[in-house]
Every structure is written in structure tokens, then in C-alpha cells.
Coordinates of C-alpha atoms in Angstrom, one line a residue:
M109 CA -61.3 -119.1 84.2
K110 CA -64.7 -118.5 82.1
P111 CA -63.9 -120.2 78.2
T112 CA -63.8 -117.1 75.4
V113 CA -64.9 -119.0 72.6
R114 CA -68.7 -119.9 72.5
P115 CA -70.5 -122.5 70.3
T116 CA -72.0 -120.8 67.4
V117 CA -75.4 -122.3 67.8
P118 CA -75.7 -122.7 71.3
N119 CA -79.1 -125.1 70.6
F120 CA -78.4 -128.0 72.1
S121 CA -82.4 -128.8 73.1
S122 CA -83.3 -132.7 72.8
G123 CA -86.8 -131.2 71.3
P124 CA -87.4 -129.4 68.9
C125 CA -83.4 -129.8 67.9
A126 CA -81.5 -127.7 66.0
K127 CA -81.8 -126.6 62.5
R128 CA -79.2 -127.8 59.8
P129 CA -76.3 -125.9 59.6
G130 CA -76.4 -122.8 57.7
W131 CA -80.2 -122.7 58.1
S132 CA -82.3 -119.6 57.6
L133 CA -86.3 -118.5 57.0
D134 CA -85.2 -118.4 53.1
A135 CA -85.1 -122.1 53.0
L136 CA -89.1 -122.0 53.4
K137 CA -89.4 -119.8 50.4
G138 CA -90.5 -122.7 47.6
A139 CA -93.4 -123.5 50.5
C140 CA -96.7 -124.0 48.6
L141 CA -98.5 -121.5 51.0
G142 CA -102.4 -120.8 50.3
R143 CA -103.4 -124.1 48.6
S144 CA -104.9 -126.9 49.5
H145 CA -102.4 -130.1 50.7
R146 CA -104.4 -132.0 48.4
S147 CA -103.8 -130.0 45.4
K148 CA -101.8 -131.1 42.8
P149 CA -98.5 -128.9 44.0
G150 CA -99.3 -130.0 47.7
K151 CA -99.5 -133.6 47.2
A152 CA -96.2 -133.2 45.2
K153 CA -94.7 -131.3 48.5
L154 CA -95.9 -134.0 51.1
Q155 CA -94.4 -137.6 48.3
Q156 CA -91.2 -135.5 48.3
V157 CA -91.0 -136.0 51.9
I158 CA -91.8 -139.3 51.8
D159 CA -90.1 -140.3 48.9
L160 CA -86.5 -138.6 50.6
S161 CA -87.0 -139.9 53.8
K162 CA -87.1 -143.5 51.9
E163 CA -84.4 -143.0 49.7
I164 CA -82.0 -142.0 52.7
L165 CA -83.2 -144.7 55.2
G166 CA -83.0 -147.2 53.2
I167 CA -86.8 -148.2 53.4
P168 CA -87.8 -151.4 51.5
A169 CA -89.5 -150.6 48.3
D170 CA -92.2 -152.9 50.0
Y171 CA -92.7 -151.2 53.4
R172 CA -95.3 -148.5 53.6
L173 CA -94.0 -144.6 55.0
G174 CA -96.7 -141.9 55.7
I175 CA -97.2 -138.5 57.3
V176 CA -99.5 -138.6 60.2
P177 CA -100.8 -136.3 62.7
A178 CA -99.3 -135.4 65.8
S179 CA -95.9 -136.0 66.3
D180 CA -94.4 -139.2 67.3
T181 CA -96.6 -139.3 69.9
G182 CA -99.9 -139.5 67.4
A183 CA -97.9 -142.0 65.3
V184 CA -97.4 -144.0 67.9
E185 CA -100.7 -144.2 69.3
M186 CA -102.3 -145.0 65.9
A187 CA -100.1 -147.6 65.5
L188 CA -101.0 -149.0 69.2
W189 CA -104.5 -148.6 68.6
S190 CA -104.8 -150.0 64.9
L191 CA -102.7 -153.0 65.3
L192 CA -102.8 -154.6 69.0
G193 CA -105.1 -156.6 70.6
A194 CA -104.7 -159.5 68.3
R195 CA -101.8 -161.2 70.6
P196 CA -100.6 -160.2 74.2
V197 CA -98.2 -157.3 74.2
D198 CA -94.8 -157.3 75.7
V199 CA -93.3 -153.8 76.2
L200 CA -89.6 -152.6 77.0
V201 CA -89.5 -149.6 79.4
W202 CA -86.6 -147.8 80.4
E203 CA -87.6 -144.1 80.3
S204 CA -91.0 -141.6 80.7
F205 CA -92.4 -142.4 77.1
S206 CA -92.1 -146.1 76.4
K207 CA -93.8 -145.7 80.1
D208 CA -96.6 -143.8 78.7
W209 CA -96.8 -146.4 76.2
G210 CA -97.2 -149.2 78.9
T211 CA -99.7 -147.5 80.7
D212 CA -101.9 -146.8 77.6
I213 CA -101.7 -150.5 76.3
A214 CA -102.5 -151.7 79.7
K215 CA -104.5 -149.6 81.3
Q216 CA -106.3 -147.5 78.3
L217 CA -106.7 -150.7 75.8
K218 CA -106.7 -152.8 78.4
L219 CA -104.6 -155.5 76.9
D220 CA -102.4 -158.6 78.0
A221 CA -99.3 -156.6 78.7
R222 CA -96.0 -157.6 80.3
L223 CA -94.0 -154.5 81.3
I224 CA -90.4 -155.4 80.6
Q225 CA -88.4 -152.9 82.7
A226 CA -85.3 -151.2 84.2
G227 CA -83.8 -147.6 85.6
Y228 CA -82.8 -144.8 83.7
G229 CA -79.5 -145.5 82.4
E230 CA -79.9 -149.2 82.4
I231 CA -82.2 -151.7 79.5
P232 CA -84.0 -154.5 80.3
D233 CA -82.8 -157.6 80.0
L234 CA -83.6 -158.5 76.1
G235 CA -83.6 -161.9 76.4
Q236 CA -86.7 -161.9 78.6
V237 CA -89.2 -160.4 75.3
D238 CA -91.8 -163.1 73.8
W239 CA -91.5 -162.8 70.0
N240 CA -95.0 -164.4 70.3
R241 CA -96.6 -161.6 71.8
D242 CA -96.5 -158.4 69.9
V243 CA -93.5 -156.2 71.4
V244 CA -93.4 -152.3 71.7
F245 CA -90.0 -150.2 72.6
A246 CA -88.2 -147.4 72.0
W247 CA -85.4 -147.4 69.9
N248 CA -84.0 -144.6 72.0
G249 CA -84.9 -143.6 74.8
T250 CA -85.1 -139.9 74.4
T251 CA -84.9 -139.4 78.1
S252 CA -82.5 -141.5 79.3
G253 CA -80.0 -141.6 76.9
V254 CA -80.1 -145.1 76.5
R255 CA -80.8 -147.4 73.4
V256 CA -81.0 -150.7 72.4
P257 CA -77.1 -151.5 71.1
N258 CA -78.7 -153.7 67.9
G259 CA -81.4 -155.3 66.2
D260 CA -80.2 -159.2 66.8
W261 CA -82.3 -159.7 69.8
I262 CA -84.9 -159.5 67.2
P263 CA -85.6 -162.9 65.4
A264 CA -85.8 -162.8 61.6
D265 CA -89.1 -166.0 62.4
R266 CA -90.9 -163.9 65.1
Q267 CA -94.7 -164.3 65.1
G268 CA -95.6 -161.0 66.9
L269 CA -94.8 -157.3 65.5
A270 CA -92.2 -155.2 66.8
I271 CA -93.5 -151.8 66.7
C272 CA -90.4 -149.3 67.3
D273 CA -90.4 -146.0 68.7
A274 CA -87.7 -144.0 66.9
T275 CA -88.1 -140.7 67.2
S276 CA -84.8 -139.8 68.5
A277 CA -83.1 -142.3 66.4
A278 CA -84.2 -142.0 63.0
F279 CA -81.1 -140.6 60.8
A280 CA -78.8 -141.1 63.6
M281 CA -79.1 -145.1 63.9
D282 CA -78.8 -147.5 61.3
L283 CA -82.1 -149.2 61.8
P284 CA -82.6 -153.1 60.6
W285 CA -85.5 -152.5 58.8
D286 CA -86.1 -156.1 58.3
K287 CA -86.1 -156.7 62.1
L288 CA -89.0 -154.0 62.8
D289 CA -92.8 -154.0 61.2
V290 CA -94.1 -150.4 62.9
V291 CA -91.5 -147.8 63.0
T292 CA -92.6 -143.7 64.0
W293 CA -90.6 -140.7 64.3
S294 CA -91.5 -137.3 64.1
W295 CA -89.8 -134.0 62.2
Q296 CA -88.4 -131.8 65.0
K297 CA -85.3 -134.6 66.1
V298 CA -82.5 -135.5 64.2
L299 CA -82.9 -133.8 61.0
G300 CA -83.9 -130.3 63.2
G301 CA -87.6 -129.6 61.4
E302 CA -91.2 -128.2 63.3
A303 CA -93.0 -130.2 65.3
A304 CA -97.0 -131.8 64.7
H305 CA -96.1 -134.0 61.9
G306 CA -95.1 -137.8 62.6
M307 CA -93.9 -140.5 60.4
L308 CA -95.3 -144.4 60.4
V309 CA -93.7 -147.2 58.5
L310 CA -95.9 -150.5 58.0
S311 CA -93.9 -153.7 57.1
P312 CA -95.9 -156.0 55.0
R313 CA -96.7 -157.9 57.6
A314 CA -98.4 -154.9 59.8
V315 CA -100.4 -154.2 57.0
E316 CA -101.5 -157.9 56.7
R317 CA -102.8 -157.0 60.6
L318 CA -104.3 -154.1 59.5
E319 CA -106.5 -155.7 57.2
S320 CA -107.2 -159.1 58.8
F321 CA -107.7 -157.5 62.2
K322 CA -110.2 -155.5 63.7
P323 CA -109.8 -154.2 67.5
A324 CA -113.0 -154.0 69.7
W325 CA -112.6 -150.8 70.8
P326 CA -114.2 -147.5 68.3
M327 CA -111.4 -146.0 66.4
P328 CA -111.4 -142.1 66.1
K329 CA -110.8 -141.0 62.3
I330 CA -107.6 -139.9 63.1
F331 CA -106.4 -143.3 63.7
R332 CA -108.1 -145.1 61.0
M333 CA -105.9 -146.8 58.4
T334 CA -108.1 -149.1 56.6
K335 CA -111.4 -148.5 54.7
D336 CA -113.5 -151.7 54.0
G337 CA -110.9 -153.8 55.4
K338 CA -108.2 -152.7 53.4
L339 CA -105.6 -150.7 54.1
N340 CA -105.7 -146.9 52.9
E341 CA -102.8 -146.7 50.8
G342 CA -103.8 -142.7 50.3
I343 CA -102.3 -141.9 53.3
F344 CA -98.8 -143.3 52.1
K345 CA -98.7 -141.6 49.1
G346 CA -99.2 -138.1 50.5
D347 CA -103.1 -138.1 51.5
T348 CA -102.8 -137.2 54.8
I349 CA -105.5 -137.7 57.4
N350 CA -106.0 -134.2 58.1
T351 CA -104.4 -130.7 57.3
P352 CA -100.5 -130.5 57.6
S353 CA -98.7 -127.1 57.7
M354 CA -97.5 -127.0 54.5
L355 CA -94.5 -124.5 56.0
A356 CA -93.3 -127.5 58.3
V357 CA -93.3 -129.5 54.8
E358 CA -91.2 -127.4 53.2
D359 CA -89.0 -127.3 56.5
A360 CA -89.1 -131.1 56.3
I361 CA -88.1 -131.2 52.6
D362 CA -84.9 -128.7 53.2
G363 CA -83.7 -131.0 56.2
L364 CA -84.1 -134.3 53.8
Q365 CA -82.4 -132.1 50.9
W366 CA -79.3 -131.3 53.4
A367 CA -78.7 -135.2 54.9
K368 CA -78.7 -136.1 51.3
S369 CA -76.3 -133.1 50.4
V370 CA -73.7 -134.0 53.4
G371 CA -73.2 -137.9 52.7
G372 CA -77.1 -139.6 54.0
L373 CA -77.7 -141.4 56.2
K374 CA -73.8 -143.0 56.8
A375 CA -72.8 -139.2 57.3
L376 CA -75.8 -138.9 59.4
V377 CA -74.6 -141.4 61.8
E378 CA -70.9 -140.6 61.8
R379 CA -72.1 -137.1 62.5
S380 CA -73.9 -137.7 65.6
E381 CA -71.5 -141.0 66.7
G382 CA -69.0 -138.2 66.5
N383 CA -70.5 -136.0 68.7
L384 CA -70.7 -138.5 71.3
K385 CA -67.2 -139.5 71.3
K386 CA -66.0 -135.9 71.7
I387 CA -68.2 -135.9 75.0
A388 CA -67.0 -139.3 75.7
D389 CA -63.5 -138.2 75.3
W390 CA -63.8 -135.1 77.8
Q391 CA -65.6 -137.4 79.8
A392 CA -62.6 -139.1 81.0
K393 CA -60.5 -136.3 80.9
S394 CA -63.2 -133.8 83.5
G395 CA -62.3 -135.2 86.5
N396 CA -65.1 -137.0 86.5
W397 CA -67.7 -134.6 88.1
A398 CA -69.9 -135.7 85.4
A399 CA -70.6 -139.1 84.4
F400 CA -72.6 -140.8 81.8
L401 CA -76.2 -141.4 82.9
A402 CA -75.7 -144.8 81.2
K403 CA -73.0 -146.4 82.3
D404 CA -72.3 -149.3 79.7
P405 CA -70.8 -147.5 76.1
A406 CA -72.6 -150.1 74.2
I407 CA -76.2 -148.7 75.3
R408 CA -75.1 -145.0 74.9
S409 CA -77.4 -142.7 72.6
C410 CA -75.3 -140.7 70.1
T411 CA -78.3 -137.8 70.4
S412 CA -79.8 -137.6 73.8
I413 CA -77.0 -137.7 75.6
C414 CA -77.3 -137.6 79.4
L415 CA -75.3 -136.9 82.1
T416 CA -75.1 -137.1 86.0
I417 CA -73.4 -134.7 88.2
A418 CA -71.3 -137.5 90.0
D419 CA -68.6 -135.4 92.0
P420 CA -68.7 -135.9 95.7
A421 CA -69.6 -132.3 97.2
V422 CA -73.0 -132.8 95.2
T423 CA -73.8 -136.6 95.3
A424 CA -73.4 -135.9 99.4
L425 CA -76.3 -133.5 99.1
D426 CA -79.7 -134.6 99.3
A427 CA -82.0 -134.8 96.0
G428 CA -83.9 -132.0 95.7
A429 CA -80.6 -130.0 96.0
Q430 CA -78.8 -132.4 93.8
A431 CA -81.2 -131.5 91.0
D432 CA -81.2 -127.8 92.3
F433 CA -77.8 -127.9 91.4
A434 CA -77.8 -129.5 87.8
K435 CA -80.6 -126.8 87.4
K436 CA -77.8 -124.0 88.3
L437 CA -75.1 -125.3 85.6
A438 CA -78.5 -125.2 83.0
S439 CA -78.8 -121.9 83.9
L440 CA -75.5 -120.5 84.3
L441 CA -74.8 -121.2 80.7
E442 CA -78.3 -120.5 79.3
K443 CA -77.3 -116.9 81.0
E444 CA -74.0 -117.0 78.6
G445 CA -75.6 -117.8 75.9
V446 CA -73.6 -120.9 75.5
A447 CA -76.1 -123.9 75.3
Y448 CA -79.8 -123.5 76.0
D449 CA -82.3 -126.1 77.3
I450 CA -80.0 -128.8 78.1
A451 CA -81.5 -129.6 82.0
A452 CA -82.1 -133.1 82.5
Y453 CA -85.9 -134.4 81.2
R454 CA -88.0 -133.6 84.5
D455 CA -88.8 -137.1 85.2
A456 CA -84.6 -138.6 84.6
P457 CA -82.6 -138.5 87.5
A458 CA -80.3 -135.1 88.1
G459 CA -78.2 -133.8 85.4
L460 CA -77.9 -132.5 81.5
R461 CA -79.2 -133.7 79.0
I462 CA -76.9 -132.7 75.4
W463 CA -78.5 -133.3 72.1
G464 CA -75.6 -134.5 69.7
G465 CA -78.3 -135.5 66.5
A466 CA -76.3 -134.5 62.8
T467 CA -77.5 -131.1 63.1
V468 CA -75.4 -130.4 65.9
E469 CA -71.7 -129.1 64.7
G470 CA -69.1 -131.0 66.0
S471 CA -67.2 -127.8 66.4
D472 CA -70.3 -126.6 68.5
I473 CA -69.7 -129.5 70.8
D474 CA -66.0 -128.9 71.0
A475 CA -66.9 -125.2 72.4
L476 CA -69.7 -126.4 74.5
L477 CA -67.3 -128.9 76.3
P478 CA -65.0 -126.2 78.5
W479 CA -67.9 -124.6 79.2
L480 CA -69.4 -127.3 81.3
D481 CA -66.3 -127.4 83.3
W482 CA -66.7 -123.5 84.4
A483 CA -70.1 -123.9 85.1
F484 CA -69.4 -126.9 87.3
A485 CA -66.7 -125.4 89.0
T486 CA -68.8 -121.8 89.5
A487 CA -71.6 -123.8 90.9
K488 CA -69.5 -126.3 93.0
A489 CA -67.6 -122.8 94.5
E490 CA -71.0 -121.9 96.0
I491 CA -71.8 -125.0 97.5
T492 CA -68.1 -124.5 99.5
A493 CA -68.6 -120.8 100.5
A494 CA -72.1 -121.5 101.8
A495 CA -70.3 -124.4 103.8

């Protein structure tokens, strides 16, 4: 039967993600509008984003954190084009975005690159990584629902740089800063901010690389982090390379203040892990029509939670029909106003992708789960009738 309780907030998209609980446009009333972002009030707002982010995430005092253009993609590309070339590179590839980084490194920058790959739902053998090389990887694969289990595989005495795309991990997972040299994320993921702005963290080792190595290729202005061979410290003090949206900046401040108010990183991690547990408990009792794309619980994401359709009536269909079935589930849920934008990523195996990040209330996950069973039963009945 059709459930009667709907999620209060049906936004389970994996980006842009749900706003923090209780959010409204009133949260933006203090925005520094109609003023230069380089004015004293404008720079103070940008610095506030940097300071709050460092405080909540526990970023070491000697690490730099800056606001950069073009969301997480811009932050990653800025790091790749500015830092790589001094050493060969290992790229861990197990989902679409890390595949893009591998393509850029091997085919655009034309570096000596080794791609260590695994399929969707799996993770490469981390023991294959050569830490005499620079290493590029995602902490959490947004399109695959897979995360690295911890930082134990990263040695303290590494020679290469650890360059980590943490866009769907930051603020939901505990990152070991001493094991990471470059970390990137975007505002529109775990804290539900607005898009177009990225965050870039540099360790002292990364700064030393920037100041001691000059890439062989021309560097666009939007990527330049040094001036006369020295780090441009202004980027890491709110002096952005290009003009940011001060409305988006205000929204980022609001999200960070909310994060601090609920208990900081520990509470944010608990909220995300709690959402994953709710879905795992439901999946174990659902008759197994749904399965996790990541079969190993140790590498299962608590933010981008990816499910496949495992019922034999569906797996017996060809790949196109399976994809259509998964899209049917997502469409039924959207028409009911229960869940928006939860179809699997376009390049991933057919299924559903439910965002479980910290801004998603556990009560909304609870309300969603019976609707998943209803949507599956409804769609399966259509297959049975057609047969």
C-alpha cells in the first residue's frame, strides 16, 4: 500500500544537496551586496568562510585554505596544473570524476601517469600505489558510493604529494590531514551551499612544491597560485582570483555556522553515518530487492549512497530495460513529491543514489524508505502485467 507519511524535505540530490534544516532566504539577509568583494566588509566575509572551515574541519594551522573558482572541479584542476610534473603520477580511478582527472593528467598534461582502476562499487588495490610518485584520488566517489576506508594506506614518509578530491567527503568524513597534501571540495555538497566556488587546502609540502617547481606548460591566470616564485598568500586570506558571488558566500557562512551549532565535525559525521545505517538496516529487511553498489561495508559511502536493483525479475532484463526500470522508480517517487533527483549517475550502473549527507534529517530518511518499497512494488507489477 502507498505510505501516508512523506519526507518533510524530499531533496536527496547528490549535488546541489539539501539545504541545512530550517533554512530560508532570511539566512542571506546579511549578504555583502552591491559592494566590492575586495572591500573591507567583503574580504571579512570571505575570510570568515576560511576561518570557520578550518576550525570545523580541524585543518592544521600551517596548512593554507583558499576560495577558488569553478567549484570542486576548478579546485582539482588548479592543483593538477599547478603542482604536477615534478614526479610521475599514480591516479586511483573507480568512478567518473577520478576518471576525468586521469584523462587530464595523461592526455592533456601528457605526464608519466599510471591509472590504477576498479569498477563501480569497488576500489583499487591501495597497496599498488607507489608513494615515490604523486598520487591523485577521490576520498569518496560521488558517482559510485565508494570511499577509501581510512588513511592508513598513506605513509607519513611519502615522497610524492597526496592530492585528494574530497568534494563529497569534507564535513561528513574525518579526513587525516597529516596524510594529505592537497584537499579540495565544493560548497554545494555536505553543507548544502550554492555552487560555483571551490575550496583548496595546501600542506607545507604542497607549498614547497609550488615555490620550487615550475610546470613546463603555460598557466592560465585563473590557476596561478604563485607570483615571482612565491606563494600568493592573498588567495588564502580572502583575496580571491576572480569575483565570487557574495550571496553564495553568505550562504556558505550560514551553513558553517549551522554546522558549528549542531556540534561541529563530530556531529556532522554522526548525522551522515546515521543516515547510512538507516538505509543499511532497511536494505537488510527489504527482501533484498535493493542491494548496495558497494558490497563491502568498509568502503560504503555515507553521503552518496548508491543502490542497485537486485530482484531477479529485473536482473533478468537487458541492460537498457534495467536502466528504464530504475528511472521508473525515480520518476514515481518524484511524481509523489517524495524524493527528487535520486536516479543513479548517468555513467554508473542502473539504480538509485540517495544523498545521506549531514543536512539530511534522519526522520526524512525514515519516511523515504517505505516509499522505496512502494515504488519498487508498483514498477514490478507493471513488468508482471506486461509479461
